[in-house]
One Martini backbone bead per residue (centre of mass of N, CA, C, O) as a GRO file, in nm:
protein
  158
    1UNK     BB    1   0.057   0.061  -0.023
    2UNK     BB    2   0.328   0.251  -0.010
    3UNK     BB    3   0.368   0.203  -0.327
    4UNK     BB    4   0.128   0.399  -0.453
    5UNK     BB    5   0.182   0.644  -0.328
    6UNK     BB    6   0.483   0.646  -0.500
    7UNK     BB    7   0.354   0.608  -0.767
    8UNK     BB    8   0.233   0.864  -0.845
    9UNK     BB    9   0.513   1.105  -0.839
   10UNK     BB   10   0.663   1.015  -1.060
   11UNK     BB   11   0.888   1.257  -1.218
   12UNK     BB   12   0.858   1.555  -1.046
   13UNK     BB   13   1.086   1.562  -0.958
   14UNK     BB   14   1.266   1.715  -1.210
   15UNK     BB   15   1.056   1.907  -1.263
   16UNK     BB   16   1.108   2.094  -1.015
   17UNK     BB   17   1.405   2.125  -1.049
   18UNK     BB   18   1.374   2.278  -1.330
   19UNK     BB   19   1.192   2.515  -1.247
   20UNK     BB   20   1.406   2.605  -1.009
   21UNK     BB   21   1.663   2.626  -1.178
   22UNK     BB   22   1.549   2.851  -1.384
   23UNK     BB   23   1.463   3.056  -1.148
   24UNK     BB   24   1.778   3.077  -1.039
   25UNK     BB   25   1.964   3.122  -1.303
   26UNK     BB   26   1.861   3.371  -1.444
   27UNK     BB   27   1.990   3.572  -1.214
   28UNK     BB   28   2.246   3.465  -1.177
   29UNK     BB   29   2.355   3.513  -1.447
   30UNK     BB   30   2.288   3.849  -1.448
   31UNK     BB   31   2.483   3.904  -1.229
   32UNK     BB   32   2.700   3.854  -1.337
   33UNK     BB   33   2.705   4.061  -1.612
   34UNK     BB   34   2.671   4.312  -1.437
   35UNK     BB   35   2.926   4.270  -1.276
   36UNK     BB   36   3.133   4.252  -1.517
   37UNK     BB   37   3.089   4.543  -1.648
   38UNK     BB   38   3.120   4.715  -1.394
   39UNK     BB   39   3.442   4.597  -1.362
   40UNK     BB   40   3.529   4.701  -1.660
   41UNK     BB   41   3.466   5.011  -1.597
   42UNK     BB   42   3.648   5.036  -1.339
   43UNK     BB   43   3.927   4.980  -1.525
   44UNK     BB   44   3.869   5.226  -1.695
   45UNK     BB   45   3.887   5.444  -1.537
   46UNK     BB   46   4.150   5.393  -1.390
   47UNK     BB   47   4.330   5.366  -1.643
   48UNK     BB   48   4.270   5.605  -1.779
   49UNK     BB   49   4.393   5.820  -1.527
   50UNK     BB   50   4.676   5.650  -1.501
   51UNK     BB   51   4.753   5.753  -1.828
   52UNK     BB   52   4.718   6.040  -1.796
   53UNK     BB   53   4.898   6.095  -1.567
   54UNK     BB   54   5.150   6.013  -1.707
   55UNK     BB   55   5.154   6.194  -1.957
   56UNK     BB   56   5.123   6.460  -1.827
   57UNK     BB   57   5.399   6.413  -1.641
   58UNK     BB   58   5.567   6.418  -1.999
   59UNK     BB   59   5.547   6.676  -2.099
   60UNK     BB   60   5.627   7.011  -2.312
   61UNK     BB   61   5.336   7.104  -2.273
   62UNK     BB   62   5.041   7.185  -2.276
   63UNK     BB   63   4.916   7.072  -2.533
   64UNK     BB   64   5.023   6.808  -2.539
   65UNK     BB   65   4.893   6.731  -2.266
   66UNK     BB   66   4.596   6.763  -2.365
   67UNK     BB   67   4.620   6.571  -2.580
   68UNK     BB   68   4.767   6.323  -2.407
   69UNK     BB   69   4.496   6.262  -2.266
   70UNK     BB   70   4.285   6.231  -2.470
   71UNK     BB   71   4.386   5.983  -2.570
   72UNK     BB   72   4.415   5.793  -2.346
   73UNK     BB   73   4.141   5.799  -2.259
   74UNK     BB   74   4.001   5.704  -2.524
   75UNK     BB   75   4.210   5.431  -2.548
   76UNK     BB   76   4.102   5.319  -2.247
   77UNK     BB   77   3.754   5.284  -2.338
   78UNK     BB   78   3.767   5.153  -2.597
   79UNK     BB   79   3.891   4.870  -2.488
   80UNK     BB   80   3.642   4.870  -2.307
   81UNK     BB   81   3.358   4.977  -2.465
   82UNK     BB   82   3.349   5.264  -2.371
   83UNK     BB   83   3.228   5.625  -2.440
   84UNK     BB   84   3.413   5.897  -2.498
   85UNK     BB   85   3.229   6.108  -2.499
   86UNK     BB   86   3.068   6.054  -2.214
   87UNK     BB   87   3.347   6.134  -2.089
   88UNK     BB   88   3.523   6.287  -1.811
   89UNK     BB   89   3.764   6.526  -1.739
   90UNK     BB   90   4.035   6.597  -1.507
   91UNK     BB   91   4.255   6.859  -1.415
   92UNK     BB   92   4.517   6.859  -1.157
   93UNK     BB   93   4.699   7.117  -0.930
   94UNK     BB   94   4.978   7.066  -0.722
   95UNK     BB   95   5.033   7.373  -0.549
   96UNK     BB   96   5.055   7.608  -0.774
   97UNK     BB   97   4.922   7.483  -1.105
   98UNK     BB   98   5.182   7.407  -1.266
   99UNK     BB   99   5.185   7.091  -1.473
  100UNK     BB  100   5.525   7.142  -1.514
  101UNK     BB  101   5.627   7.159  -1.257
  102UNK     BB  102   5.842   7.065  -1.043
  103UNK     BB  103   5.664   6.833  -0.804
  104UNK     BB  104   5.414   6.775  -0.924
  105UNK     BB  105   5.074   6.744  -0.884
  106UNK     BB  106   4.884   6.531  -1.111
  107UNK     BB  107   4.537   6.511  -1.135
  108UNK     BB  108   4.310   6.262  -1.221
  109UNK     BB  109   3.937   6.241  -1.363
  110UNK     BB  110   3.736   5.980  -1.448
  111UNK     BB  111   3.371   5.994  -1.618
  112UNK     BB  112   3.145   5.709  -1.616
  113UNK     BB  113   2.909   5.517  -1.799
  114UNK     BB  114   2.728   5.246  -1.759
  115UNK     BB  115   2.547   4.988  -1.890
  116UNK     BB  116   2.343   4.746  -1.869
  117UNK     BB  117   2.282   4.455  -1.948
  118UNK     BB  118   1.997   4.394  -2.143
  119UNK     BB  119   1.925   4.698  -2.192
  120UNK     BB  120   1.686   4.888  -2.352
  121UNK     BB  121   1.653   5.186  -2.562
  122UNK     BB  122   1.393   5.214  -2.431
  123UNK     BB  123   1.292   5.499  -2.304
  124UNK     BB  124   1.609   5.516  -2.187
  125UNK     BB  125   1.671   5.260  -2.013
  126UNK     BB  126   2.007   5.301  -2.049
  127UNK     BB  127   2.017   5.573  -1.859
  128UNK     BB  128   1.863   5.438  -1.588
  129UNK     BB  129   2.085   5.195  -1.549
  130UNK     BB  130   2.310   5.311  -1.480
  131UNK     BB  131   2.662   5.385  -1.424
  132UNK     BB  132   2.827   5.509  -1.241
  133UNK     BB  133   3.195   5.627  -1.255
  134UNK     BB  134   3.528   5.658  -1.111
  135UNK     BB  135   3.882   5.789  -1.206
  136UNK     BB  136   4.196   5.813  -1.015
  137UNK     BB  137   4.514   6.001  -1.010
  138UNK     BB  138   4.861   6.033  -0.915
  139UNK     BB  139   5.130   6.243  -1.032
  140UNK     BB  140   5.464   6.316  -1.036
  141UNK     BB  141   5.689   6.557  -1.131
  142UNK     BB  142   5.989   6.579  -1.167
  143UNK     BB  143   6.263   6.733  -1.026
  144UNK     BB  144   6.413   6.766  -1.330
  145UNK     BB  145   6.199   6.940  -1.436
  146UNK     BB  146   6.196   7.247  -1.719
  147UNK     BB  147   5.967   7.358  -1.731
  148UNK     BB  148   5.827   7.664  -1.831
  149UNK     BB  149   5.514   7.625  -1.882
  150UNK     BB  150   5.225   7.669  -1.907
  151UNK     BB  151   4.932   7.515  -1.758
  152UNK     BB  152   4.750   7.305  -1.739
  153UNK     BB  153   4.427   7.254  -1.824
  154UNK     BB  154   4.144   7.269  -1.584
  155UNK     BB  155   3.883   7.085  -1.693
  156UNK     BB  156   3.845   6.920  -1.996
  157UNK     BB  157   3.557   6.865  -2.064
  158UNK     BB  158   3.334   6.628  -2.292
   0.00000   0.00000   0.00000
């Protein structure tokens, strides 16, 4: 008697096994998704401020400079496919102002911003999901450094 009740329920663990792992398992794979996104974007970020900032203290004027940072990060947010015309760069300079100046620390700072894994640009949908994320680096420029000329314009927003 005890074995006809339990023969009437053959196949069901399968089918509930299927169901419930089916509905864990898309969800955890859009996180893993989402998450490696966002780790992407936090290394374009972080990776273009330290390449802009290596650039801008080995310049040998503002302008070399500017061009110099502005490539850096163009070519460090490319490679991680961010955007970036829609990245912002912000450069200063201590103690002087002067980023051309023997000793000087020149901070780089780059903001953009990730969209989020299969999210539709319907309604503008992928700019309500984006990720900011900022990244910054500060290098110092060499105490044997003769720059003498004007410094490095900061905030150079794109």
């Amino acid at each position: 008697m005890q074995r006809s009740r339990w023969s009437n329920e053959t196949g069901s663990a399968s089918l509930e096994f299927l169901t419930v792992g089916v509905i864990l398992l898309v969800p955890l794979v859009y996180l893993v998704l989402a998450m490696s996104a966002i780790q992407a974007g936090a290394l374009a970020v972080e990776g273009a401020a330290r390449q802009a900032a290596r650039v801008a203290v080995q310049a040998i004027d503002a302008g070399a400079a500017d061009a110099a940072v502005e490539r850096a990060v163009r070519v460090t947010l490319d490679d991680y496919g961010i955007d970036a015309d829609a990245a912002s760069v912000v450069v200063s300079c201590t103690p002087t102002g002067d980023c051309l100046a023997a000793e000087e620390r020149v901070r780089v700072m780059v903001s953009a911003s990730v969209s989020l894994p299969l999210v539709p640009e319907f309604l503008s949908l992928d700019r309500a999901t984006s990720v900011p994320l900022e990244g910054t680096a500060t290098q110092t420029v060499s105490r044997f450094a003769s720059n003498t000329s004007t410094a490095v314009t900061g905030g150079s927003g794109r």
